[in-house]
Amino acid sequence: MSELNKIALEILNNGKGILAADESTGTMTKRLEGVSVPSTPENRLLFRETLFSSLGMKEFIGGVILYDETIKQTSSKKNKIPELISSMGSHPGIKVDTGAKVLAGSPNEKITEGLDGLRDRLREYFHLGAKFTKWRGVYNISKDYPSKLSIQSNAHALARYSALVQESNMVPIVEPEVLMDGDHSAKDCYQKTSEVIKKCFEELILHKVDLTGIILKPNMILSGNKSKNKISNEEIAKLTLECLKNSVPSEVPGIAFLSGGQSELEATENLNLINKLNDTNFIMSYSYGRALQQSALKFWSKNIQDIDGTQRIFNHRAKMNTLAAQGKWSKEIENQ
Ligand code: 13P
């Protein structure tokens, strides 16, 4: 077993999942201002440190994705943040893309940037303790989109990123996110997501990326958030599993879904159903941002001193998702 495969499995084994706490300062500012907390470096650290030092980290969270600001911060107990995460038995990770920008040639679409100078930044992050990384490509669905240009260029960037990350002895999370925004059907999402993922693997193979040492972070197959034709959670699970079975090479050890705007409960319930049906060798777990943090953030914003109360809420969400990653979640357990 390669070292990278071992790290990928440590992150996702036994129902463990990933806490995506890598919101850029702009996104984190929106989240904090949404609950009327000023977005200062101290407040961003305080909320995140509260989550990272929760007991639930030990049992449920195999990896935490950090943002550049956070990986360089020191906790109130004077621990470097990556050290705090490692001391909780979890692996520190880092978002290394520099964001999605307008795609020249197709201005309604985006291309993710950050390849220039990446090798040097990776070296720095590795020395700061990062064991894995994240890069997110985004695709929107409508009649003409995603275009071939967006599918091709984002796959190319994801593959160049992944090759550089493995060269630096870290596990790349490959995240092609087909957005849920719009009125498209689940069938459209299925077709576009299949096309996007297949192209990513074509490029990853071309760039000689070791597929046993990556984690795929895809969206689930959903109808658009403005679609009138919603499908059931059972259908979401069935289509998601079918899409991944047909587009992901069997060497890939693990798939960790993004929540992408689903509510906390939807994200848990859908993951649970996917795992009940899962007849593949892929681990199917979670790498949630909003769906792990929303309730905890809301509570914390009104009770900033109440660390235990905030951690209790986070621990519960992490536990529910870890049960879902094993197909063992139920509404009764949720409400106990
Ligand atoms: P959400 O789960 O909030 O979609 O965030 C996951 C993520 O890391 C998106 O890049």
mmCIF file of C-alpha atoms and ligand atoms in Angstrom:
data_model
loop_
_atom_site.group_PDB
_atom_site.id
_atom_site.type_symbol
_atom_site.label_atom_id
_atom_site.label_comp_id
_atom_site.label_asym_id
_atom_site.label_seq_id
_atom_site.Cartn_x
_atom_site.Cartn_y
_atom_site.Cartn_z
ATOM 1 C CA MET A 1 0.000 0.000 0.000
ATOM 2 C CA SER A 2 1.445 3.401 -0.914
ATOM 3 C CA GLU A 3 1.826 6.113 1.706
ATOM 4 C CA LEU A 4 -0.749 8.275 -0.101
ATOM 5 C CA ASN A 5 -3.272 5.431 -0.219
ATOM 6 C CA LYS A 6 -2.716 4.898 3.505
ATOM 7 C CA ILE A 7 -3.420 8.578 4.272
ATOM 8 C CA ALA A 8 -6.556 8.580 2.075
ATOM 9 C CA LEU A 9 -7.862 5.538 3.945
ATOM 10 C CA GLU A 10 -7.005 6.984 7.364
ATOM 11 C CA ILE A 11 -9.056 10.059 6.470
ATOM 12 C CA LEU A 12 -12.128 8.080 5.408
ATOM 13 C CA ASN A 13 -12.031 4.710 7.201
ATOM 14 C CA ASN A 14 -14.716 3.554 9.654
ATOM 15 C CA GLY A 15 -17.258 6.143 8.584
ATOM 16 C CA LYS A 16 -14.938 9.068 9.246
ATOM 17 C CA GLY A 17 -15.400 12.133 7.086
ATOM 18 C CA ILE A 18 -13.846 15.499 6.341
ATOM 19 C CA LEU A 19 -14.668 18.870 7.879
ATOM 20 C CA ALA A 20 -14.384 21.449 5.086
ATOM 21 C CA ALA A 21 -13.397 24.549 7.060
ATOM 22 C CA ASP A 22 -11.514 26.130 4.168
ATOM 23 C CA GLU A 23 -13.873 29.013 3.425
ATOM 24 C CA SER A 24 -11.862 31.874 1.964
ATOM 25 C CA THR A 25 -11.903 35.069 4.016
ATOM 26 C CA GLY A 26 -14.580 36.464 1.664
ATOM 27 C CA THR A 27 -16.870 33.436 2.088
ATOM 28 C CA MET A 28 -16.258 33.227 5.846
ATOM 29 C CA THR A 29 -17.101 36.915 6.147
ATOM 30 C CA LYS A 30 -20.467 36.216 4.473
ATOM 31 C CA ARG A 31 -21.102 33.306 6.849
ATOM 32 C CA LEU A 32 -20.184 35.312 9.970
ATOM 33 C CA GLU A 33 -21.996 38.469 8.935
ATOM 34 C CA GLY A 34 -25.019 36.255 8.156
ATOM 35 C CA VAL A 35 -25.191 35.547 11.910
ATOM 36 C CA SER A 36 -24.193 39.110 12.903
ATOM 37 C CA VAL A 37 -20.646 38.344 14.055
ATOM 38 C CA PRO A 38 -17.888 40.694 12.822
ATOM 39 C CA SER A 39 -15.442 38.869 10.567
ATOM 40 C CA THR A 40 -12.068 39.445 12.246
ATOM 41 C CA PRO A 41 -9.112 37.019 12.149
ATOM 42 C CA GLU A 42 -9.725 36.438 15.895
ATOM 43 C CA ASN A 43 -13.401 35.529 15.436
ATOM 44 C CA ARG A 44 -12.684 33.303 12.432
ATOM 45 C CA LEU A 45 -10.085 31.486 14.541
ATOM 46 C CA LEU A 46 -12.292 31.278 17.621
ATOM 47 C CA PHE A 47 -15.157 29.540 15.821
ATOM 48 C CA ARG A 48 -12.868 27.185 13.961
ATOM 49 C CA GLU A 49 -10.776 26.367 17.028
ATOM 50 C CA THR A 50 -13.973 25.548 18.911
ATOM 51 C CA LEU A 51 -14.802 22.926 16.261
ATOM 52 C CA PHE A 52 -11.251 21.580 15.927
ATOM 53 C CA SER A 53 -10.964 20.935 19.665
ATOM 54 C CA SER A 54 -14.329 19.106 19.925
ATOM 55 C CA LEU A 55 -14.222 15.532 21.193
ATOM 56 C CA GLY A 56 -16.181 14.428 18.106
ATOM 57 C CA MET A 57 -13.077 15.111 16.034
ATOM 58 C CA LYS A 58 -11.438 11.990 17.463
ATOM 59 C CA GLU A 59 -14.184 9.581 16.487
ATOM 60 C CA PHE A 60 -15.781 11.117 13.426
ATOM 61 C CA ILE A 61 -13.453 13.495 11.552
ATOM 62 C CA GLY A 62 -10.503 12.014 9.646
ATOM 63 C CA GLY A 63 -9.396 15.262 7.997
ATOM 64 C CA VAL A 64 -9.943 19.017 8.211
ATOM 65 C CA ILE A 65 -9.485 21.267 5.176
ATOM 66 C CA LEU A 66 -7.985 24.596 6.207
ATOM 67 C CA TYR A 67 -7.603 27.943 4.489
ATOM 68 C CA ASP A 68 -4.217 29.669 4.171
ATOM 69 C CA GLU A 69 -5.013 32.062 7.045
ATOM 70 C CA THR A 70 -5.975 29.261 9.458
ATOM 71 C CA ILE A 71 -3.081 26.863 8.781
ATOM 72 C CA LYS A 72 -0.736 29.657 9.929
ATOM 73 C CA GLN A 73 -2.699 30.584 13.076
ATOM 74 C CA THR A 74 -2.017 29.555 16.680
ATOM 75 C CA SER A 75 -4.798 28.435 19.039
ATOM 76 C CA SER A 76 -5.660 30.131 22.335
ATOM 77 C CA LYS A 77 -3.727 27.292 24.044
ATOM 78 C CA LYS A 78 -0.702 28.222 21.918
ATOM 79 C CA ASN A 79 -0.835 25.193 19.615
ATOM 80 C CA LYS A 80 -0.272 25.612 15.914
ATOM 81 C CA ILE A 81 -3.595 24.784 14.248
ATOM 82 C CA PRO A 82 -2.245 21.806 12.220
ATOM 83 C CA GLU A 83 -0.785 20.427 15.475
ATOM 84 C CA LEU A 84 -4.116 20.852 17.260
ATOM 85 C CA ILE A 85 -5.830 18.883 14.480
ATOM 86 C CA SER A 86 -3.194 16.119 14.524
ATOM 87 C CA SER A 87 -3.466 15.892 18.316
ATOM 88 C CA MET A 88 -7.191 15.124 17.838
ATOM 89 C CA GLY A 89 -6.255 12.134 15.661
ATOM 90 C CA SER A 90 -7.234 13.871 12.421
ATOM 91 C CA HIS A 91 -5.206 14.927 9.364
ATOM 92 C CA PRO A 92 -4.753 18.614 8.491
ATOM 93 C CA GLY A 93 -5.412 19.540 4.854
ATOM 94 C CA ILE A 94 -5.263 22.768 2.875
ATOM 95 C CA LYS A 95 -7.188 24.411 0.037
ATOM 96 C CA VAL A 96 -4.589 25.351 -2.561
ATOM 97 C CA ASP A 97 -6.580 26.788 -5.439
ATOM 98 C CA THR A 98 -6.867 30.567 -5.579
ATOM 99 C CA GLY A 99 -10.498 30.643 -6.640
ATOM 100 C CA ALA A 100 -12.722 30.371 -9.704
ATOM 101 C CA LYS A 101 -12.378 33.231 -12.210
ATOM 102 C CA VAL A 102 -14.222 34.089 -15.434
ATOM 103 C CA LEU A 103 -13.218 31.656 -18.184
ATOM 104 C CA ALA A 104 -11.814 33.530 -21.180
ATOM 105 C CA GLY A 105 -13.705 32.351 -24.258
ATOM 106 C CA SER A 106 -16.823 31.487 -22.239
ATOM 107 C CA PRO A 107 -17.502 34.377 -19.872
ATOM 108 C CA ASN A 108 -20.550 32.801 -18.214
ATOM 109 C CA GLU A 109 -18.381 30.005 -16.885
ATOM 110 C CA LYS A 110 -15.484 29.753 -14.473
ATOM 111 C CA ILE A 111 -11.991 28.319 -14.464
ATOM 112 C CA THR A 112 -10.170 27.655 -11.217
ATOM 113 C CA GLU A 113 -6.778 29.337 -10.880
ATOM 114 C CA GLY A 114 -3.719 28.708 -8.731
ATOM 115 C CA LEU A 115 -1.240 26.613 -10.735
ATOM 116 C CA ASP A 116 1.466 29.293 -10.991
ATOM 117 C CA GLY A 117 3.925 28.886 -8.119
ATOM 118 C CA LEU A 118 1.940 25.945 -6.762
ATOM 119 C CA ARG A 119 4.971 23.669 -6.311
ATOM 120 C CA ASP A 120 6.573 26.172 -3.907
ATOM 121 C CA ARG A 121 3.349 26.754 -1.985
ATOM 122 C CA LEU A 122 2.881 22.987 -1.630
ATOM 123 C CA ARG A 123 6.340 22.661 -0.153
ATOM 124 C CA GLU A 124 5.454 25.315 2.427
ATOM 125 C CA TYR A 125 2.118 23.682 3.328
ATOM 126 C CA PHE A 126 3.765 20.269 3.656
ATOM 127 C CA HIS A 127 6.231 21.757 6.143
ATOM 128 C CA LEU A 128 3.351 23.327 8.041
ATOM 129 C CA GLY A 129 1.938 19.806 8.490
ATOM 130 C CA ALA A 130 -0.594 19.380 5.655
ATOM 131 C CA LYS A 131 -1.200 15.771 4.607
ATOM 132 C CA PHE A 132 -3.759 16.460 1.913
ATOM 133 C CA THR A 133 -5.032 19.305 -0.279
ATOM 134 C CA LYS A 134 -8.140 20.513 -2.075
ATOM 135 C CA TRP A 135 -8.829 22.121 -5.459
ATOM 136 C CA ARG A 136 -12.378 22.856 -6.572
ATOM 137 C CA GLY A 137 -13.546 23.218 -10.165
ATOM 138 C CA VAL A 138 -17.082 24.621 -10.620
ATOM 139 C CA TYR A 139 -19.539 23.994 -13.414
ATOM 140 C CA ASN A 140 -22.988 25.474 -13.922
ATOM 141 C CA ILE A 141 -25.768 23.679 -15.783
ATOM 142 C CA SER A 142 -28.024 25.268 -18.376
ATOM 143 C CA LYS A 143 -28.888 24.566 -21.994
ATOM 144 C CA ASP A 144 -25.381 25.342 -23.263
ATOM 145 C CA TYR A 145 -23.366 24.663 -20.122
ATOM 146 C CA PRO A 146 -21.078 23.291 -18.981
ATOM 147 C CA SER A 147 -19.318 23.833 -22.300
ATOM 148 C CA LYS A 148 -16.667 21.485 -23.663
ATOM 149 C CA LEU A 149 -14.164 24.282 -22.969
ATOM 150 C CA SER A 150 -15.046 24.446 -19.283
ATOM 151 C CA ILE A 151 -15.101 20.661 -18.885
ATOM 152 C CA GLN A 152 -11.746 20.297 -20.636
ATOM 153 C CA SER A 153 -9.920 23.208 -19.023
ATOM 154 C CA ASN A 154 -11.065 22.508 -15.454
ATOM 155 C CA ALA A 155 -10.163 18.817 -15.816
ATOM 156 C CA HIS A 156 -6.729 19.818 -17.097
ATOM 157 C CA ALA A 157 -6.170 22.135 -14.115
ATOM 158 C CA LEU A 158 -7.385 19.490 -11.627
ATOM 159 C CA ALA A 159 -4.963 16.972 -13.133
ATOM 160 C CA ARG A 160 -1.950 19.315 -13.125
ATOM 161 C CA TYR A 161 -2.748 20.227 -9.534
ATOM 162 C CA SER A 162 -3.077 16.567 -8.509
ATOM 163 C CA ALA A 163 0.236 15.574 -10.096
ATOM 164 C CA LEU A 164 2.040 18.395 -8.270
ATOM 165 C CA VAL A 165 0.384 17.494 -4.952
ATOM 166 C CA GLN A 166 1.383 13.841 -5.186
ATOM 167 C CA GLU A 167 4.917 14.899 -6.102
ATOM 168 C CA SER A 168 4.877 16.778 -2.760
ATOM 169 C CA ASN A 169 3.732 13.627 -0.934
ATOM 170 C CA MET A 170 0.211 14.790 -0.141
ATOM 171 C CA VAL A 171 -3.204 13.391 -1.135
ATOM 172 C CA PRO A 172 -5.113 15.586 -3.591
ATOM 173 C CA ILE A 173 -8.857 15.964 -3.137
ATOM 174 C CA VAL A 174 -10.200 16.286 -6.667
ATOM 175 C CA GLU A 175 -13.382 18.348 -6.488
ATOM 176 C CA PRO A 176 -15.383 18.888 -9.655
ATOM 177 C CA GLU A 177 -18.578 20.539 -8.376
ATOM 178 C CA VAL A 178 -21.563 20.651 -10.703
ATOM 179 C CA LEU A 179 -23.668 23.334 -9.026
ATOM 180 C CA MET A 180 -27.285 22.805 -8.005
ATOM 181 C CA ASP A 181 -28.257 26.374 -9.054
ATOM 182 C CA GLY A 182 -30.901 26.466 -11.790
ATOM 183 C CA ASP A 183 -34.054 24.740 -12.976
ATOM 184 C CA HIS A 184 -32.417 21.716 -14.608
ATOM 185 C CA SER A 185 -33.639 18.171 -14.036
ATOM 186 C CA ALA A 186 -31.846 15.447 -12.103
ATOM 187 C CA LYS A 187 -31.324 13.727 -15.453
ATOM 188 C CA ASP A 188 -29.398 16.794 -16.699
ATOM 189 C CA CYS A 189 -27.323 16.744 -13.520
ATOM 190 C CA TYR A 190 -26.625 13.036 -14.017
ATOM 191 C CA GLN A 191 -25.486 13.510 -17.626
ATOM 192 C CA LYS A 192 -23.354 16.583 -16.985
ATOM 193 C CA THR A 193 -21.780 15.187 -13.822
ATOM 194 C CA SER A 194 -20.889 11.947 -15.643
ATOM 195 C CA GLU A 195 -19.278 13.890 -18.472
ATOM 196 C CA VAL A 196 -17.351 16.137 -16.073
ATOM 197 C CA ILE A 197 -16.036 13.261 -13.913
ATOM 198 C CA LYS A 198 -15.062 11.103 -16.889
ATOM 199 C CA LYS A 199 -13.049 13.958 -18.373
ATOM 200 C CA CYS A 200 -11.329 14.535 -15.011
ATOM 201 C CA PHE A 201 -10.166 10.920 -14.879
ATOM 202 C CA GLU A 202 -9.034 11.015 -18.511
ATOM 203 C CA GLU A 203 -6.776 13.968 -17.601
ATOM 204 C CA LEU A 204 -5.654 12.499 -14.253
ATOM 205 C CA ILE A 205 -4.505 9.351 -16.061
ATOM 206 C CA LEU A 206 -2.773 11.408 -18.775
ATOM 207 C CA HIS A 207 -0.899 13.309 -16.035
ATOM 208 C CA LYS A 208 0.139 10.000 -14.409
ATOM 209 C CA VAL A 209 -1.682 10.639 -11.154
ATOM 210 C CA ASP A 210 -1.769 7.594 -8.852
ATOM 211 C CA LEU A 211 -5.513 7.020 -8.535
ATOM 212 C CA THR A 212 -5.060 4.980 -5.352
ATOM 213 C CA GLY A 213 -3.761 8.158 -3.676
ATOM 214 C CA ILE A 214 -6.580 10.623 -4.348
ATOM 215 C CA ILE A 215 -10.009 11.349 -2.865
ATOM 216 C CA LEU A 216 -12.814 12.357 -5.244
ATOM 217 C CA LYS A 217 -15.159 15.042 -3.926
ATOM 218 C CA PRO A 218 -18.224 15.164 -6.164
ATOM 219 C CA ASN A 219 -21.729 16.576 -5.905
ATOM 220 C CA MET A 220 -24.699 14.278 -5.447
ATOM 221 C CA ILE A 221 -27.132 13.942 -8.351
ATOM 222 C CA LEU A 222 -29.910 16.434 -7.587
ATOM 223 C CA SER A 223 -32.421 18.385 -9.592
ATOM 224 C CA GLY A 224 -31.712 22.132 -9.731
ATOM 225 C CA ASN A 225 -32.749 24.231 -6.752
ATOM 226 C CA LYS A 226 -35.313 26.039 -8.965
ATOM 227 C CA SER A 227 -36.603 22.871 -10.650
ATOM 228 C CA LYS A 228 -40.274 21.994 -10.234
ATOM 229 C CA ASN A 229 -39.495 18.313 -10.673
ATOM 230 C CA LYS A 230 -37.922 17.288 -7.426
ATOM 231 C CA ILE A 231 -36.940 13.657 -7.038
ATOM 232 C CA SER A 232 -37.089 11.567 -3.869
ATOM 233 C CA ASN A 233 -34.084 10.965 -1.619
ATOM 234 C CA GLU A 234 -34.131 7.311 -2.703
ATOM 235 C CA GLU A 235 -33.843 8.387 -6.350
ATOM 236 C CA ILE A 236 -31.041 10.817 -5.496
ATOM 237 C CA ALA A 237 -29.118 7.976 -3.852
ATOM 238 C CA LYS A 238 -29.759 5.560 -6.715
ATOM 239 C CA LEU A 239 -28.738 8.022 -9.452
ATOM 240 C CA THR A 240 -25.674 9.224 -7.528
ATOM 241 C CA LEU A 241 -24.419 5.707 -7.041
ATOM 242 C CA GLU A 242 -25.088 4.752 -10.662
ATOM 243 C CA CYS A 243 -23.311 7.874 -11.962
ATOM 244 C CA LEU A 244 -20.204 7.212 -9.864
ATOM 245 C CA LYS A 245 -20.114 3.498 -10.685
ATOM 246 C CA ASN A 246 -20.046 4.396 -14.374
ATOM 247 C CA SER A 247 -17.529 7.207 -14.250
ATOM 248 C CA VAL A 248 -14.993 6.542 -11.460
ATOM 249 C CA PRO A 249 -12.140 4.031 -11.969
ATOM 250 C CA SER A 250 -12.182 1.236 -9.386
ATOM 251 C CA GLU A 251 -8.672 2.071 -8.037
ATOM 252 C CA VAL A 252 -9.977 5.230 -6.360
ATOM 253 C CA PRO A 253 -10.186 4.434 -2.631
ATOM 254 C CA GLY A 254 -12.679 7.000 -1.489
ATOM 255 C CA ILE A 255 -15.394 9.407 -2.460
ATOM 256 C CA ALA A 256 -16.318 12.233 -0.078
ATOM 257 C CA PHE A 257 -19.369 14.233 -1.113
ATOM 258 C CA LEU A 258 -19.728 17.999 -0.802
ATOM 259 C CA SER A 259 -23.041 19.233 0.598
ATOM 260 C CA GLY A 260 -23.413 22.016 -1.982
ATOM 261 C CA GLY A 261 -26.378 23.847 -0.477
ATOM 262 C CA GLN A 262 -28.361 20.875 0.838
ATOM 263 C CA SER A 263 -29.687 21.297 4.366
ATOM 264 C CA GLU A 264 -27.894 19.455 7.146
ATOM 265 C CA LEU A 265 -30.601 16.811 7.289
ATOM 266 C CA GLU A 266 -30.827 16.298 3.534
ATOM 267 C CA ALA A 267 -27.063 15.876 3.286
ATOM 268 C CA THR A 268 -27.113 13.266 6.063
ATOM 269 C CA GLU A 269 -30.163 11.398 4.818
ATOM 270 C CA ASN A 270 -28.921 11.214 1.222
ATOM 271 C CA LEU A 271 -25.483 10.000 2.304
ATOM 272 C CA ASN A 272 -27.127 7.325 4.426
ATOM 273 C CA LEU A 273 -29.258 6.082 1.534
ATOM 274 C CA ILE A 274 -26.232 6.041 -0.794
ATOM 275 C CA ASN A 275 -24.423 3.826 1.699
ATOM 276 C CA LYS A 276 -27.375 1.518 2.160
ATOM 277 C CA LEU A 277 -27.266 0.878 -1.601
ATOM 278 C CA ASN A 278 -23.470 0.948 -1.952
ATOM 279 C CA ASP A 279 -22.379 -2.294 -3.620
ATOM 280 C CA THR A 280 -19.001 -0.914 -4.769
ATOM 281 C CA ASN A 281 -15.577 -1.002 -3.154
ATOM 282 C CA PHE A 282 -15.536 2.782 -2.871
ATOM 283 C CA ILE A 283 -15.779 4.287 0.586
ATOM 284 C CA MET A 284 -18.618 6.823 0.318
ATOM 285 C CA SER A 285 -18.277 9.477 2.982
ATOM 286 C CA TYR A 286 -18.607 13.222 3.448
ATOM 287 C CA SER A 287 -16.522 16.372 3.101
ATOM 288 C CA TYR A 288 -19.106 18.862 4.245
ATOM 289 C CA GLY A 289 -18.743 22.561 4.907
ATOM 290 C CA ARG A 290 -22.140 24.115 5.489
ATOM 291 C CA ALA A 291 -23.869 20.813 6.352
ATOM 292 C CA LEU A 292 -21.456 20.259 9.264
ATOM 293 C CA GLN A 293 -21.202 23.805 10.544
ATOM 294 C CA GLN A 294 -24.525 25.607 10.045
ATOM 295 C CA SER A 295 -26.274 24.774 13.345
ATOM 296 C CA ALA A 296 -23.070 25.073 15.352
ATOM 297 C CA LEU A 297 -22.372 28.507 13.825
ATOM 298 C CA LYS A 298 -25.902 29.717 14.530
ATOM 299 C CA PHE A 299 -25.696 28.652 18.183
ATOM 300 C CA TRP A 300 -22.166 29.990 18.628
ATOM 301 C CA SER A 301 -23.073 33.400 17.201
ATOM 302 C CA LYS A 302 -25.493 33.900 20.100
ATOM 303 C CA ASN A 303 -23.352 32.156 22.750
ATOM 304 C CA ILE A 304 -19.736 32.886 21.857
ATOM 305 C CA GLN A 305 -18.541 31.950 25.372
ATOM 306 C CA ASP A 306 -20.402 28.606 25.340
ATOM 307 C CA ILE A 307 -17.714 26.342 23.905
ATOM 308 C CA ASP A 308 -19.284 23.140 25.294
ATOM 309 C CA GLY A 309 -22.710 23.956 23.836
ATOM 310 C CA THR A 310 -21.235 24.732 20.399
ATOM 311 C CA GLN A 311 -19.137 21.562 20.472
ATOM 312 C CA ARG A 312 -22.154 19.444 21.464
ATOM 313 C CA ILE A 313 -23.997 20.589 18.331
ATOM 314 C CA PHE A 314 -20.984 19.994 16.093
ATOM 315 C CA ASN A 315 -20.312 16.568 17.637
ATOM 316 C CA HIS A 316 -23.905 15.516 16.996
ATOM 317 C CA ARG A 317 -23.769 16.544 13.315
ATOM 318 C CA ALA A 318 -20.415 14.811 12.823
ATOM 319 C CA LYS A 319 -21.721 11.666 14.509
ATOM 320 C CA MET A 320 -24.885 11.636 12.369
ATOM 321 C CA ASN A 321 -22.824 11.935 9.191
ATOM 322 C CA THR A 322 -20.415 9.219 10.293
ATOM 323 C CA LEU A 323 -23.393 6.930 10.919
ATOM 324 C CA ALA A 324 -24.701 7.893 7.461
ATOM 325 C CA ALA A 325 -21.312 7.058 5.924
ATOM 326 C CA GLN A 326 -21.931 3.511 7.209
ATOM 327 C CA GLY A 327 -25.618 3.377 6.273
ATOM 328 C CA LYS A 328 -26.524 3.249 9.977
ATOM 329 C CA TRP A 329 -28.287 6.605 10.418
ATOM 330 C CA SER A 330 -32.020 6.889 11.127
ATOM 331 C CA LYS A 331 -34.482 9.665 12.009
ATOM 332 C CA GLU A 332 -34.899 8.102 15.456
ATOM 333 C CA ILE A 333 -31.164 8.304 16.172
ATOM 334 C CA GLU A 334 -31.123 11.853 14.799
ATOM 335 C CA ASN A 335 -33.744 12.948 17.315
ATOM 336 C CA GLN A 336 -32.547 11.008 20.368
HETATM 337 P P1 13P B 1 -20.225 22.573 1.183
HETATM 338 O O1 13P B 1 -20.375 21.219 1.851
HETATM 339 O O2 13P B 1 -20.752 23.708 2.020
HETATM 340 O O3 13P B 1 -20.725 22.564 -0.227
HETATM 341 O O4 13P B 1 -18.670 22.870 1.120
HETATM 342 C C1 13P B 1 -17.836 21.864 0.726
HETATM 343 C C2 13P B 1 -16.685 22.442 0.016
HETATM 344 O O5 13P B 1 -15.568 22.286 0.461
HETATM 345 C C3 13P B 1 -16.927 23.164 -1.238
HETATM 346 O O6 13P B 1 -15.711 23.349 -1.893
#
